[in-house]
Amino acid sequence: MDEGDIMAGYTSGGGGAHGVTMHSERGGMGTSALVVGVIGVLMSWYWPAGLVLGVLAVVFGVAGRKRVARGEAANAGAAQAGLILGAVGLVLTAVFAALIISAAM
């Protein structure tokens, strides 16, 4: 057994030696969409925060899905979940705002 056999399952960290394709992962938008979407749903009872966080989650989710479609990221599930949670957060924010307005009248 030589060094080549031992190292067969590993890739080098630099230069793309031995036919290794270097891939730059840019999955931050999908992850951000997921995190902001979860917080947006949890904060939907407070309409200013729910509105801002819901919109941000949708924007980050769309941007994340575009990066996945271009092959720049590999976290399509996180981007999709963030997009859905952002939309749910916006709907819940609208419901809570309507309840608050109707109770005030």
PDB file of C-alpha atoms in Angstrom:
ATOM      1  CA  MET A   1       0.000   0.000   0.000  1.00  0.00           C
ATOM      2  CA  ASP A   2       1.540   3.298  -1.019  1.00  0.00           C
ATOM      3  CA  GLU A   3       0.684   6.902  -0.174  1.00  0.00           C
ATOM      4  CA  GLY A   4      -1.657   7.183  -3.169  1.00  0.00           C
ATOM      5  CA  ASP A   5      -3.834   4.340  -1.855  1.00  0.00           C
ATOM      6  CA  ILE A   6      -3.997   5.821   1.630  1.00  0.00           C
ATOM      7  CA  MET A   7      -4.903   9.293   0.399  1.00  0.00           C
ATOM      8  CA  ALA A   8      -7.404   8.122  -2.251  1.00  0.00           C
ATOM      9  CA  GLY A   9     -10.434   9.209  -0.238  1.00  0.00           C
ATOM     10  CA  TYR A  10      -9.132  12.671   0.502  1.00  0.00           C
ATOM     11  CA  THR A  11      -8.911  15.793  -1.609  1.00  0.00           C
ATOM     12  CA  SER A  12      -6.224  18.396  -1.363  1.00  0.00           C
ATOM     13  CA  GLY A  13      -7.198  21.806  -0.097  1.00  0.00           C
ATOM     14  CA  GLY A  14      -5.467  23.837  -2.755  1.00  0.00           C
ATOM     15  CA  GLY A  15      -4.812  24.118  -6.403  1.00  0.00           C
ATOM     16  CA  GLY A  16      -7.214  21.506  -7.670  1.00  0.00           C
ATOM     17  CA  ALA A  17      -4.449  18.913  -8.068  1.00  0.00           C
ATOM     18  CA  HIS A  18      -5.126  15.424  -9.411  1.00  0.00           C
ATOM     19  CA  GLY A  19      -8.321  16.377 -11.216  1.00  0.00           C
ATOM     20  CA  VAL A  20     -10.080  17.683  -8.119  1.00  0.00           C
ATOM     21  CA  THR A  21     -12.669  20.270  -9.053  1.00  0.00           C
ATOM     22  CA  MET A  22     -12.639  23.258  -6.741  1.00  0.00           C
ATOM     23  CA  HIS A  23     -16.127  24.481  -5.813  1.00  0.00           C
ATOM     24  CA  SER A  24     -16.833  27.739  -4.085  1.00  0.00           C
ATOM     25  CA  GLU A  25     -19.844  27.296  -1.786  1.00  0.00           C
ATOM     26  CA  ARG A  26     -21.939  30.444  -1.442  1.00  0.00           C
ATOM     27  CA  GLY A  27     -24.909  29.166   0.520  1.00  0.00           C
ATOM     28  CA  GLY A  28     -25.176  32.106   2.885  1.00  0.00           C
ATOM     29  CA  MET A  29     -28.351  33.488   1.320  1.00  0.00           C
ATOM     30  CA  GLY A  30     -30.283  30.255   1.771  1.00  0.00           C
ATOM     31  CA  THR A  31     -29.111  29.876   5.344  1.00  0.00           C
ATOM     32  CA  SER A  32     -29.913  33.520   6.077  1.00  0.00           C
ATOM     33  CA  ALA A  33     -33.382  33.083   4.598  1.00  0.00           C
ATOM     34  CA  LEU A  34     -34.023  30.101   6.852  1.00  0.00           C
ATOM     35  CA  VAL A  35     -32.820  31.828  10.027  1.00  0.00           C
ATOM     36  CA  VAL A  36     -34.596  35.111   9.300  1.00  0.00           C
ATOM     37  CA  GLY A  37     -37.747  33.223   8.281  1.00  0.00           C
ATOM     38  CA  VAL A  38     -37.882  31.318  11.565  1.00  0.00           C
ATOM     39  CA  ILE A  39     -37.360  34.504  13.567  1.00  0.00           C
ATOM     40  CA  GLY A  40     -39.937  36.299  11.389  1.00  0.00           C
ATOM     41  CA  VAL A  41     -42.586  33.673  12.127  1.00  0.00           C
ATOM     42  CA  LEU A  42     -41.806  33.843  15.837  1.00  0.00           C
ATOM     43  CA  MET A  43     -41.945  37.656  15.805  1.00  0.00           C
ATOM     44  CA  SER A  44     -45.048  37.934  13.601  1.00  0.00           C
ATOM     45  CA  TRP A  45     -47.182  39.004  16.581  1.00  0.00           C
ATOM     46  CA  TYR A  46     -45.181  42.272  16.633  1.00  0.00           C
ATOM     47  CA  TRP A  47     -46.057  43.635  13.212  1.00  0.00           C
ATOM     48  CA  PRO A  48     -43.058  45.931  12.505  1.00  0.00           C
ATOM     49  CA  ALA A  49     -40.555  43.142  13.172  1.00  0.00           C
ATOM     50  CA  GLY A  50     -42.691  40.513  11.448  1.00  0.00           C
ATOM     51  CA  LEU A  51     -43.059  42.667   8.354  1.00  0.00           C
ATOM     52  CA  VAL A  52     -39.359  43.471   8.020  1.00  0.00           C
ATOM     53  CA  LEU A  53     -38.167  39.944   8.799  1.00  0.00           C
ATOM     54  CA  GLY A  54     -40.760  38.365   6.499  1.00  0.00           C
ATOM     55  CA  VAL A  55     -39.734  40.551   3.575  1.00  0.00           C
ATOM     56  CA  LEU A  56     -36.039  39.888   4.242  1.00  0.00           C
ATOM     57  CA  ALA A  57     -36.621  36.131   4.391  1.00  0.00           C
ATOM     58  CA  VAL A  58     -38.448  36.186   1.051  1.00  0.00           C
ATOM     59  CA  VAL A  59     -35.712  38.292  -0.587  1.00  0.00           C
ATOM     60  CA  PHE A  60     -32.923  36.090   0.816  1.00  0.00           C
ATOM     61  CA  GLY A  61     -34.847  32.953  -0.189  1.00  0.00           C
ATOM     62  CA  VAL A  62     -35.246  34.102  -3.784  1.00  0.00           C
ATOM     63  CA  ALA A  63     -31.574  35.101  -3.961  1.00  0.00           C
ATOM     64  CA  GLY A  64     -30.558  31.750  -2.475  1.00  0.00           C
ATOM     65  CA  ARG A  65     -32.656  29.810  -4.982  1.00  0.00           C
ATOM     66  CA  LYS A  66     -31.073  31.783  -7.837  1.00  0.00           C
ATOM     67  CA  ARG A  67     -27.609  30.873  -6.552  1.00  0.00           C
ATOM     68  CA  VAL A  68     -28.618  27.220  -6.407  1.00  0.00           C
ATOM     69  CA  ALA A  69     -29.961  27.394  -9.970  1.00  0.00           C
ATOM     70  CA  ARG A  70     -26.648  28.871 -11.156  1.00  0.00           C
ATOM     71  CA  GLY A  71     -24.719  26.136  -9.353  1.00  0.00           C
ATOM     72  CA  GLU A  72     -23.094  28.542  -6.891  1.00  0.00           C
ATOM     73  CA  ALA A  73     -24.739  26.994  -3.823  1.00  0.00           C
ATOM     74  CA  ALA A  74     -26.037  23.603  -2.783  1.00  0.00           C
ATOM     75  CA  ASN A  75     -28.600  24.433  -0.103  1.00  0.00           C
ATOM     76  CA  ALA A  76     -31.816  24.554  -2.106  1.00  0.00           C
ATOM     77  CA  GLY A  77     -33.810  23.168   0.827  1.00  0.00           C
ATOM     78  CA  ALA A  78     -32.739  25.932   3.202  1.00  0.00           C
ATOM     79  CA  ALA A  79     -33.482  28.620   0.609  1.00  0.00           C
ATOM     80  CA  GLN A  80     -36.926  27.124  -0.128  1.00  0.00           C
ATOM     81  CA  ALA A  81     -37.754  26.745   3.572  1.00  0.00           C
ATOM     82  CA  GLY A  82     -36.693  30.336   4.238  1.00  0.00           C
ATOM     83  CA  LEU A  83     -38.834  31.565   1.363  1.00  0.00           C
ATOM     84  CA  ILE A  84     -41.869  29.660   2.651  1.00  0.00           C
ATOM     85  CA  LEU A  85     -41.310  30.743   6.257  1.00  0.00           C
ATOM     86  CA  GLY A  86     -40.965  34.360   5.116  1.00  0.00           C
ATOM     87  CA  ALA A  87     -44.303  34.157   3.318  1.00  0.00           C
ATOM     88  CA  VAL A  88     -45.933  32.488   6.346  1.00  0.00           C
ATOM     89  CA  GLY A  89     -44.478  35.191   8.585  1.00  0.00           C
ATOM     90  CA  LEU A  90     -45.931  37.900   6.347  1.00  0.00           C
ATOM     91  CA  VAL A  91     -49.377  36.280   6.385  1.00  0.00           C
ATOM     92  CA  LEU A  92     -49.293  35.866  10.166  1.00  0.00           C
ATOM     93  CA  THR A  93     -48.159  39.467  10.554  1.00  0.00           C
ATOM     94  CA  ALA A  94     -51.098  40.624   8.438  1.00  0.00           C
ATOM     95  CA  VAL A  95     -53.513  38.525  10.516  1.00  0.00           C
ATOM     96  CA  PHE A  96     -52.161  39.821  13.814  1.00  0.00           C
ATOM     97  CA  ALA A  97     -52.185  43.420  12.524  1.00  0.00           C
ATOM     98  CA  ALA A  98     -55.807  43.013  11.414  1.00  0.00           C
ATOM     99  CA  LEU A  99     -56.748  41.616  14.833  1.00  0.00           C
ATOM    100  CA  ILE A 100     -55.026  44.488  16.604  1.00  0.00           C
ATOM    101  CA  ILE A 101     -56.702  47.088  14.384  1.00  0.00           C
ATOM    102  CA  SER A 102     -60.140  45.493  14.759  1.00  0.00           C
ATOM    103  CA  ALA A 103     -59.753  45.277  18.550  1.00  0.00           C
ATOM    104  CA  ALA A 104     -58.811  48.947  18.716  1.00  0.00           C
ATOM    105  CA  MET A 105     -62.005  50.069  16.967  1.00  0.00           C
TER     106      MET A 105
END
